[in-house]
Coordinates of N, CA and C in Angstrom, one line a residue:
M120 N 70.2 62.3 65.4 CA 70.1 62.1 66.8 C 70.9 60.9 67.3
I121 N 70.8 59.8 66.6 CA 71.5 58.6 67.0 C 73.1 58.9 66.9
S122 N 73.5 59.4 65.8 CA 75.0 59.7 65.7 C 75.5 60.6 66.8
L123 N 74.6 61.6 67.2 CA 75.0 62.6 68.2 C 75.2 61.8 69.5
L124 N 74.2 60.9 69.9 CA 74.4 60.2 71.1 C 75.6 59.3 71.1
Q125 N 75.9 58.7 69.9 CA 77.1 57.8 69.8 C 78.3 58.6 70.0
R126 N 78.4 59.8 69.5 CA 79.6 60.7 69.7 C 79.8 61.0 71.2
K127 N 78.7 61.0 71.9 CA 78.8 61.3 73.4 C 79.2 60.0 74.2
G128 N 79.4 59.0 73.4 CA 79.9 57.8 74.1 C 78.8 56.7 74.4
L129 N 77.6 56.9 73.9 CA 76.6 55.9 74.2 C 76.6 54.8 73.1
K130 N 76.6 53.6 73.5 CA 76.6 52.5 72.6 C 75.2 52.1 72.2
V131 N 75.0 51.4 71.1 CA 73.7 51.1 70.6 C 72.8 50.4 71.6
F132 N 73.4 49.6 72.5 CA 72.5 48.9 73.4 C 72.5 49.6 74.8
H133 N 73.0 50.8 74.9 CA 72.7 51.7 76.0 C 71.2 51.9 76.1
P134 N 70.6 51.9 77.3 CA 69.1 52.0 77.3 C 68.6 53.2 76.6
V135 N 69.2 54.4 76.7 CA 68.7 55.6 76.0 C 68.8 55.4 74.5
L136 N 70.0 55.0 74.0 CA 70.2 54.9 72.5 C 69.3 53.7 72.0
K137 N 69.2 52.7 72.8 CA 68.4 51.5 72.3 C 66.9 51.9 72.1
R138 N 66.4 52.8 72.9 CA 65.0 53.3 72.7 C 64.9 54.2 71.5
V139 N 65.9 55.0 71.3 CA 65.9 55.9 70.1 C 66.1 55.1 68.8
A140 N 67.0 54.1 68.9 CA 67.2 53.2 67.7 C 65.9 52.4 67.4
K141 N 65.2 51.9 68.4 CA 64.0 51.1 68.1 C 63.0 52.0 67.5
F142 N 62.8 53.2 67.9 CA 61.9 54.2 67.3 C 62.3 54.5 65.9
Y143 N 63.6 54.8 65.7 CA 64.1 55.1 64.4 C 63.9 54.0 63.4
L144 N 64.1 52.8 63.8 CA 64.1 51.6 62.9 C 62.7 51.0 62.7
R145 N 61.7 51.7 63.2 CA 60.3 51.1 63.1 C 59.8 51.1 61.6
K146 N 60.5 51.8 60.8 CA 60.1 51.9 59.4 C 61.4 51.9 58.5
P147 N 61.2 51.6 57.2 CA 62.4 51.6 56.3 C 63.2 52.9 56.3
R148 N 64.5 52.8 56.3 CA 65.3 54.0 56.3 C 66.4 53.9 55.2
Y149 N 66.7 55.0 54.6 CA 67.8 55.0 53.6 C 69.1 55.4 54.3
Y150 N 70.2 54.7 53.7 CA 71.5 55.1 54.2 C 72.5 55.2 53.1
A151 N 73.3 56.2 53.1 CA 74.2 56.4 52.0 C 75.7 56.4 52.4
F152 N 76.5 55.8 51.6 CA 77.9 55.7 51.9 C 78.6 56.0 50.6
N153 N 79.5 57.0 50.5 CA 80.1 57.4 49.2 C 79.0 57.5 48.2
N154 N 79.0 56.8 47.1 CA 78.0 56.9 46.0 C 77.0 55.7 46.1
I155 N 77.0 55.0 47.2 CA 76.1 53.9 47.4 C 74.9 54.3 48.3
K156 N 73.7 53.9 47.9 CA 72.5 54.2 48.7 C 71.7 52.9 48.8
V157 N 71.4 52.6 50.1 CA 70.7 51.4 50.3 C 69.5 51.7 51.2
R158 N 68.4 50.9 51.0 CA 67.3 51.0 51.9 C 67.4 49.9 53.0
V159 N 67.2 50.2 54.2 CA 67.3 49.3 55.3 C 65.9 49.1 55.9
I160 N 65.4 47.9 55.8 CA 64.1 47.6 56.3 C 64.1 47.2 57.8
P161 N 63.0 47.4 58.5 CA 63.0 47.0 59.9 C 63.4 45.5 60.1
G162 N 64.2 45.3 61.1 CA 64.6 43.9 61.4 C 66.0 43.6 60.8
V163 N 66.5 44.5 60.0 CA 67.8 44.3 59.3 C 68.8 45.2 60.0
F164 N 70.0 44.7 60.2 CA 71.1 45.5 60.8 C 71.3 46.7 60.0
H165 N 71.3 47.9 60.7 CA 71.5 49.2 60.0 C 72.9 49.5 60.0
P166 N 73.6 49.7 58.9 CA 75.0 49.9 58.8 C 75.4 51.3 59.4
G167 N 74.5 52.2 59.6 CA 74.8 53.5 60.2 C 74.8 53.5 61.7
L168 N 74.3 52.5 62.3 CA 74.1 52.5 63.8 C 75.4 52.0 64.5
F169 N 76.1 51.2 63.8 CA 77.4 50.7 64.4 C 78.6 51.2 63.6
F170 N 79.7 51.4 64.2 CA 80.9 51.8 63.5 C 81.6 50.7 62.8
S171 N 81.2 49.5 63.0 CA 81.9 48.4 62.4 C 81.9 48.3 60.9
T172 N 80.7 48.7 60.4 CA 80.6 48.7 58.9 C 81.6 49.7 58.2
K173 N 81.6 50.9 58.8 CA 82.5 51.9 58.2 C 84.0 51.5 58.4
V174 N 84.3 50.8 59.5 CA 85.7 50.4 59.7 C 86.0 49.3 58.7
L175 N 85.1 48.4 58.5 CA 85.3 47.3 57.5 C 85.5 47.9 56.1
L176 N 84.6 48.9 55.7 CA 84.7 49.5 54.4 C 86.0 50.2 54.2
G177 N 86.5 50.9 55.3 CA 87.7 51.6 55.2 C 88.9 50.6 54.9
Y178 N 88.8 49.5 55.6 CA 89.9 48.5 55.4 C 89.8 47.9 54.0
I179 N 88.6 47.5 53.6 CA 88.4 46.9 52.3 C 88.8 47.8 51.1
E180 N 88.6 49.1 51.4 CA 88.9 50.1 50.3 C 90.3 50.1 49.9
E181 N 91.2 49.7 50.8 CA 92.6 49.6 50.6 C 93.1 48.3 49.9
Q182 N 92.1 47.4 49.7 CA 92.5 46.1 49.1 C 92.1 46.0 47.7
N183 N 92.9 45.3 46.9 CA 92.6 45.1 45.5 C 91.7 43.8 45.4
L184 N 90.5 44.1 45.0 CA 89.5 43.0 44.9 C 89.2 42.6 43.5
T185 N 89.8 43.2 42.5 CA 89.6 42.9 41.1 C 89.6 41.4 40.8
K186 N 88.4 41.0 40.3 CA 88.2 39.6 39.9 C 88.3 38.6 41.0
M187 N 88.3 39.1 42.3 CA 88.3 38.1 43.4 C 86.9 37.7 43.7
S188 N 86.7 36.4 44.1 CA 85.4 35.9 44.5 C 85.2 36.2 46.0
V189 N 84.2 37.0 46.3 CA 84.0 37.5 47.7 C 82.7 37.1 48.2
L190 N 82.6 36.7 49.4 CA 81.4 36.3 50.1 C 81.2 37.3 51.3
E191 N 80.0 37.9 51.4 CA 79.6 38.6 52.6 C 78.7 37.7 53.3
L192 N 79.1 37.2 54.4 CA 78.3 36.2 55.2 C 77.4 37.0 56.2
G193 N 76.1 36.9 56.0 CA 75.2 37.7 56.8 C 75.1 39.1 56.3
A194 N 74.7 39.3 55.0 CA 74.9 40.6 54.3 C 74.0 41.7 54.7
G195 N 72.8 41.3 55.3 CA 71.9 42.4 55.7 C 71.4 43.3 54.5
S196 N 71.7 44.6 54.6 CA 71.3 45.5 53.6 C 72.1 45.4 52.3
G197 N 73.3 44.7 52.4 CA 74.1 44.5 51.2 C 75.1 45.6 50.9
L198 N 75.3 46.6 51.8 CA 76.2 47.7 51.6 C 77.6 47.3 51.3
I199 N 78.1 46.4 52.1 CA 79.5 45.9 51.9 C 79.6 45.1 50.6
S200 N 78.6 44.3 50.3 CA 78.6 43.5 49.1 C 78.6 44.4 47.8
I201 N 77.8 45.5 47.9 CA 77.8 46.4 46.8 C 79.1 47.1 46.6
F202 N 79.7 47.5 47.7 CA 81.0 48.2 47.7 C 82.0 47.3 47.1
C203 N 82.0 46.0 47.5 CA 83.0 45.1 46.9 C 82.8 44.9 45.4
A204 N 81.5 44.8 45.0 CA 81.2 44.7 43.6 C 81.7 45.9 42.8
N205 N 81.6 47.0 43.4 CA 82.1 48.3 42.7 C 83.6 48.3 42.6
K206 N 84.3 47.5 43.4 CA 85.7 47.4 43.3 C 86.2 46.3 42.4
G207 N 85.2 45.7 41.7 CA 85.6 44.7 40.6 C 85.5 43.3 41.1
A208 N 85.0 43.0 42.3 CA 84.9 41.6 42.8 C 83.6 40.9 42.2
F209 N 83.7 39.6 42.2 CA 82.6 38.7 41.9 C 82.0 38.4 43.3
V210 N 80.8 38.9 43.6 CA 80.3 38.9 45.0 C 79.1 38.0 45.2
T211 N 79.1 37.3 46.2 CA 78.0 36.5 46.7 C 77.6 37.1 48.1
A212 N 76.3 37.4 48.2 CA 75.8 37.9 49.5 C 74.8 36.9 50.1
S213 N 75.0 36.5 51.3 CA 74.2 35.5 51.9 C 73.5 36.0 53.2
D214 N 72.4 35.5 53.6 CA 71.7 35.8 54.8 C 70.7 34.8 55.2
I215 N 70.3 34.7 56.4 CA 69.3 33.8 56.9 C 67.9 34.4 56.7
N216 N 67.9 35.7 56.6 CA 66.7 36.5 56.6 C 66.2 36.7 55.1
V217 N 65.1 36.0 54.8 CA 64.6 36.1 53.4 C 64.2 37.5 53.0
A218 N 63.5 38.2 53.9 CA 63.1 39.6 53.7 C 64.3 40.5 53.4
A219 N 65.3 40.3 54.2 CA 66.6 41.1 53.9 C 67.1 40.8 52.6
L220 N 67.1 39.5 52.1 CA 67.7 39.2 50.8 C 66.8 39.8 49.7
A221 N 65.5 39.8 49.9 CA 64.7 40.4 48.9 C 65.0 41.9 48.7
E222 N 65.2 42.6 49.8 CA 65.5 44.0 49.8 C 66.9 44.2 49.3
L223 N 67.8 43.3 49.6 CA 69.2 43.4 49.1 C 69.2 43.3 47.6
K224 N 68.4 42.5 47.0 CA 68.3 42.4 45.6 C 67.9 43.7 45.0
V225 N 67.0 44.4 45.6 CA 66.5 45.8 45.2 C 67.7 46.8 45.3
N226 N 68.4 46.7 46.4 CA 69.5 47.6 46.7 C 70.6 47.4 45.6
A227 N 70.9 46.1 45.3 CA 71.9 45.9 44.3 C 71.5 46.5 42.9
K228 N 70.3 46.3 42.6 CA 69.8 46.8 41.3 C 69.8 48.3 41.3
R229 N 69.5 48.9 42.5 CA 69.5 50.4 42.6 C 70.9 51.0 42.4
N230 N 71.9 50.2 42.7 CA 73.3 50.7 42.6 C 74.0 50.0 41.4
D231 N 73.3 49.4 40.5 CA 73.9 48.7 39.3 C 75.0 47.8 39.7
A232 N 74.8 47.0 40.8 CA 75.8 46.0 41.2 C 75.3 44.6 40.9
D233 N 76.2 43.8 40.3 CA 75.9 42.5 40.0 C 76.3 41.6 41.1
I234 N 75.3 41.1 41.9 CA 75.6 40.3 43.1 C 74.8 39.0 43.0
Q235 N 75.4 37.9 43.4 CA 74.7 36.6 43.5 C 74.1 36.6 45.0
I236 N 72.9 36.3 45.1 CA 72.2 36.3 46.4 C 71.8 34.9 46.8
K237 N 72.2 34.5 48.1 CA 72.0 33.1 48.5 C 71.4 33.2 49.9
E238 N 70.3 32.4 50.1 CA 69.8 32.2 51.5 C 70.6 31.0 52.1
S239 N 71.2 31.3 53.3 CA 71.9 30.3 53.9 C 72.1 30.6 55.4
D240 N 72.0 29.7 56.3 CA 72.4 29.8 57.7 C 73.9 29.5 57.8
L241 N 74.7 30.6 57.9 CA 76.1 30.5 57.8 C 76.5 29.7 56.5
F242 N 77.3 28.6 56.6 CA 77.8 28.0 55.4 C 76.9 26.8 55.0
D243 N 75.7 26.6 55.5 CA 74.9 25.5 55.2 C 74.7 25.2 53.7
Q244 N 74.5 26.3 53.0 CA 74.2 26.2 51.6 C 75.4 26.8 50.7
L245 N 76.5 26.9 51.3 CA 77.7 27.5 50.7 C 78.9 26.7 50.8
N246 N 79.8 26.8 49.8 CA 81.1 26.1 49.9 C 82.2 27.1 50.1
I247 N 82.8 27.0 51.3 CA 83.9 27.9 51.7 C 84.9 28.1 50.6
E248 N 85.3 26.9 50.0 CA 86.4 27.0 49.1 C 86.1 27.7 47.8
D249 N 84.8 28.1 47.6 CA 84.5 28.8 46.3 C 84.9 30.3 46.4
F250 N 85.4 30.7 47.5 CA 85.7 32.1 47.7 C 87.1 32.4 48.1
D251 N 87.6 33.6 47.5 CA 88.9 34.1 47.8 C 88.9 34.9 49.1
L252 N 87.8 35.5 49.4 CA 87.7 36.4 50.6 C 86.3 36.3 51.2
I253 N 86.2 36.0 52.5 CA 84.9 36.0 53.2 C 84.9 37.1 54.2
I254 N 83.9 37.9 54.2 CA 83.8 39.0 55.2 C 82.6 38.7 56.1
I255 N 82.9 38.9 57.4 CA 81.9 38.6 58.4 C 81.8 39.7 59.4
N256 N 80.6 40.3 59.5 CA 80.3 41.3 60.6 C 79.2 40.6 61.5
P257 N 79.6 39.8 62.5 CA 78.7 38.9 63.1 C 77.9 39.5 64.2
P258 N 76.8 38.8 64.6 CA 76.1 39.2 65.8 C 76.9 38.7 67.0
Y259 N 77.0 39.5 68.0 CA 77.9 39.0 69.1 C 77.3 39.3 70.5
Y260 N 76.1 39.7 70.6 CA 75.4 39.9 71.9 C 74.9 38.5 72.4
P261 N 75.3 38.1 73.6 CA 74.9 36.8 74.1 C 73.5 36.7 74.6
N262 N 72.6 36.5 73.7 CA 71.2 36.3 74.0 C 70.6 35.4 72.9
N263 N 69.5 34.7 73.3 CA 68.9 33.8 72.3 C 68.0 34.6 71.3
P264 N 68.3 34.6 70.0 CA 67.4 35.3 69.1 C 66.0 34.6 69.1
R265 N 64.9 35.4 69.2 CA 63.6 34.9 69.2 C 62.9 35.0 67.9
S266 N 63.6 35.5 66.9 CA 63.0 35.6 65.6 C 64.2 35.6 64.6
V267 N 63.8 35.5 63.3 CA 64.9 35.6 62.2 C 65.6 36.9 62.3
E268 N 64.8 38.0 62.5 CA 65.4 39.3 62.5 C 66.4 39.5 63.7
E269 N 66.2 38.8 64.8 CA 67.1 39.0 65.9 C 68.4 38.2 65.7
H270 N 68.5 37.4 64.7 CA 69.8 36.8 64.4 C 70.8 37.8 64.0
A271 N 70.4 39.0 63.6 CA 71.3 40.0 63.2 C 72.0 40.6 64.4
W272 N 71.5 40.4 65.6 CA 72.0 41.0 66.8 C 72.6 40.0 67.8
Y273 N 71.9 38.8 68.0 CA 72.2 37.9 69.1 C 72.9 36.6 68.6
C274 N 73.9 36.2 69.3 CA 74.7 35.0 68.9 C 74.3 33.8 69.7
G275 N 73.3 33.9 70.5 CA 72.8 32.8 71.4 C 73.5 33.0 72.8
E276 N 72.8 32.5 73.8 CA 73.3 32.6 75.2 C 74.6 31.9 75.4
E277 N 74.8 30.8 74.6 CA 76.0 30.0 74.7 C 76.9 30.2 73.5
F278 N 76.7 31.4 72.8 CA 77.5 31.7 71.7 C 77.4 30.7 70.6
E279 N 76.2 30.2 70.4 CA 76.0 29.1 69.4 C 76.4 29.5 68.0
Y280 N 76.2 30.8 67.7 CA 76.6 31.3 66.3 C 78.0 31.0 66.1
F281 N 78.9 31.4 67.0 CA 80.3 31.2 66.8 C 80.7 29.7 66.9
K282 N 80.0 29.0 67.7 CA 80.3 27.5 67.7 C 80.1 26.9 66.4
K283 N 79.0 27.2 65.7 CA 78.7 26.7 64.4 C 79.6 27.2 63.4
L284 N 79.9 28.6 63.4 CA 80.8 29.2 62.4 C 82.1 28.6 62.5
F285 N 82.7 28.4 63.6 CA 84.1 27.9 63.7 C 84.1 26.4 63.4
F286 N 83.1 25.7 63.7 CA 83.0 24.3 63.4 C 83.0 24.1 61.9
Q287 N 82.3 25.0 61.2 CA 82.2 24.9 59.7 C 83.5 25.4 59.1
L288 N 84.2 26.2 59.8 CA 85.5 26.8 59.2 C 86.7 26.0 59.5
K289 N 86.6 25.0 60.4 CA 87.8 24.4 61.0 C 88.7 23.7 60.0
A290 N 88.2 23.2 58.9 CA 89.0 22.5 57.9 C 89.3 23.4 56.6
F291 N 88.9 24.7 56.6 CA 89.1 25.4 55.4 C 90.6 25.7 55.1
N292 N 90.9 26.0 53.8 CA 92.2 26.2 53.4 C 92.5 27.7 53.5
A293 N 93.2 28.1 54.6 CA 93.5 29.5 54.9 C 94.5 30.1 53.9
E294 N 95.2 29.3 53.2 CA 96.1 29.9 52.2 C 95.3 30.3 50.9
K295 N 94.2 29.6 50.7 CA 93.4 29.9 49.5 C 92.3 30.9 49.8
T296 N 91.7 30.8 51.0 CA 90.6 31.7 51.3 C 90.9 32.5 52.5
Q297 N 90.8 33.8 52.4 CA 91.0 34.7 53.5 C 89.7 35.0 54.2
V298 N 89.6 34.8 55.5 CA 88.4 35.0 56.2 C 88.6 36.2 57.2
L299 N 87.9 37.3 57.0 CA 88.0 38.4 57.9 C 86.7 38.6 58.7
M300 N 86.9 38.9 60.0 CA 85.8 39.1 60.9 C 86.0 40.3 61.8
I301 N 85.0 41.2 61.9 CA 85.2 42.4 62.7 C 84.4 42.2 64.1
L302 N 85.1 42.6 65.1 CA 84.5 42.6 66.5 C 84.7 43.9 67.2
S303 N 83.8 44.2 68.0 CA 83.9 45.4 68.9 C 84.6 45.0 70.2
E304 N 85.3 46.0 70.7 CA 86.0 45.7 72.0 C 85.0 45.5 73.1
D305 N 83.7 45.9 72.9 CA 82.6 45.7 73.9 C 82.1 44.3 74.0
C306 N 82.4 43.4 73.0 CA 81.9 42.1 73.0 C 82.9 41.1 73.8
H307 N 82.5 39.9 73.9 CA 83.3 38.9 74.7 C 84.4 38.3 73.8
I308 N 85.4 39.1 73.5 CA 86.4 38.7 72.5 C 87.1 37.4 73.0
E309 N 87.5 37.4 74.2 CA 88.3 36.2 74.7 C 87.4 35.0 74.7
K310 N 86.2 35.1 75.0 CA 85.3 33.9 74.9 C 85.2 33.4 73.4
I311 N 85.1 34.4 72.5 CA 85.0 34.0 71.1 C 86.3 33.4 70.6
K312 N 87.4 33.9 71.0 CA 88.7 33.4 70.6 C 88.9 31.9 71.2
S313 N 88.3 31.7 72.4 CA 88.4 30.4 73.0 C 87.6 29.4 72.2
I314 N 86.5 29.8 71.7 CA 85.6 28.9 70.9 C 86.4 28.6 69.6
A315 N 87.0 29.6 69.0 CA 87.8 29.3 67.8 C 88.9 28.3 68.1
K316 N 89.6 28.5 69.2 CA 90.7 27.6 69.5 C 90.3 26.2 69.7
Q317 N 89.1 26.0 70.1 CA 88.6 24.6 70.3 C 88.5 23.9 68.9
E318 N 88.4 24.7 67.9 CA 88.3 24.1 66.5 C 89.6 24.3 65.8
S319 N 90.7 24.5 66.6 CA 92.1 24.6 66.0 C 92.2 25.8 65.1
L320 N 91.5 26.9 65.4 CA 91.5 28.1 64.6 C 92.1 29.3 65.5
I321 N 92.8 30.2 64.9 CA 93.4 31.3 65.6 C 92.9 32.6 64.9
M322 N 92.8 33.7 65.7 CA 92.3 34.9 65.2 C 93.4 36.0 65.3
N323 N 93.9 36.4 64.2 CA 95.0 37.4 64.2 C 94.5 38.8 63.8
I324 N 94.8 39.8 64.6 CA 94.4 41.2 64.3 C 95.1 41.7 63.1
V325 N 94.4 42.2 62.1 CA 95.0 42.8 60.9 C 94.7 44.3 60.8
H326 N 93.8 44.7 61.6 CA 93.4 46.2 61.6 C 92.6 46.5 62.8
R327 N 92.8 47.7 63.3 CA 92.1 48.1 64.5 C 91.9 49.6 64.4
K328 N 90.7 50.1 64.8 CA 90.4 51.5 64.7 C 89.4 51.9 65.8
K329 N 89.7 53.0 66.4 CA 88.8 53.5 67.5 C 88.0 54.7 66.9
V330 N 86.7 54.5 67.0 CA 85.8 55.5 66.6 C 84.7 55.8 67.6
G331 N 84.5 57.0 68.0 CA 83.5 57.4 68.9 C 83.7 56.7 70.3
G332 N 84.9 56.5 70.7 CA 85.2 55.9 72.0 C 85.1 54.3 72.0
E333 N 84.9 53.7 70.8 CA 84.8 52.3 70.7 C 85.8 51.8 69.7
E334 N 86.6 50.8 70.1 CA 87.6 50.2 69.2 C 87.0 49.0 68.5
N335 N 87.1 49.0 67.2 CA 86.7 47.9 66.4 C 88.0 47.2 65.9
L336 N 88.0 45.8 65.9 CA 89.1 45.1 65.5 C 88.8 44.1 64.4
I337 N 89.6 44.1 63.3 CA 89.4 43.2 62.2 C 90.4 42.0 62.4
Y338 N 89.8 40.8 62.4 CA 90.7 39.6 62.6 C 90.7 38.8 61.3
R339 N 91.8 38.2 61.1 CA 91.9 37.2 60.0 C 91.9 35.9 60.7
I340 N 91.0 35.0 60.3 CA 90.9 33.7 60.9 C 91.7 32.7 60.1
M341 N 92.5 31.9 60.8 CA 93.4 30.9 60.2 C 93.4 29.6 61.0
N342 N 93.8 28.6 60.3 CA 94.1 27.3 61.0 C 95.4 27.5 61.8
D343 N 95.4 26.9 63.0 CA 96.6 27.1 63.8 C 97.9 26.4 63.2
S344 N 97.7 25.6 62.2 CA 98.8 25.0 61.5 C 99.3 25.8 60.3
A345 N 98.6 26.8 60.0 CA 98.9 27.6 58.8 C 100.1 28.5 59.0

């Protein structure tokens, strides 16, 4: 039902689809991609409701991740982390949601994926330089999250998520660590880019794909001096 409404051009936060999604996500749901199967618990970003996850996976599928150190920042169900582990990467999955991490651990075991799991609010408990590749599928709706679960959707009325993210990234070594972030054309891209610019960061498009009437863009984040 949800995918049918999306194909008709309704976005997840369209009033009709939002009601359907809320009803659908009231209990745990399973989602399968290729040979990976994950359980998505209520309050965790469901990879099947947005096209961004599939676009990211399609891009990552073309990359050689063998023996690379990969971080999925805000991993949710862990689908992308499991996918990267299956491609031979050493994967760390982080999230602010403890319940999500507990279920992610089960999902990793279910798919025989060796993943290090870390509780962290963005990079608070992580060292950026420990990773060759960092993958971010961020919350970008400008509203204040009222619970841990809502951090999966809302970036704050003043885009506090991006302000903190780019502040923590501003001194990273872009030649050593590749940072990829996906955004929908429906979000405030120019606002997000302006916040990055304030921290001397630039966002270069490396991939774009239109699915179901919505274009998703993958950016590589770099220092403007790189």
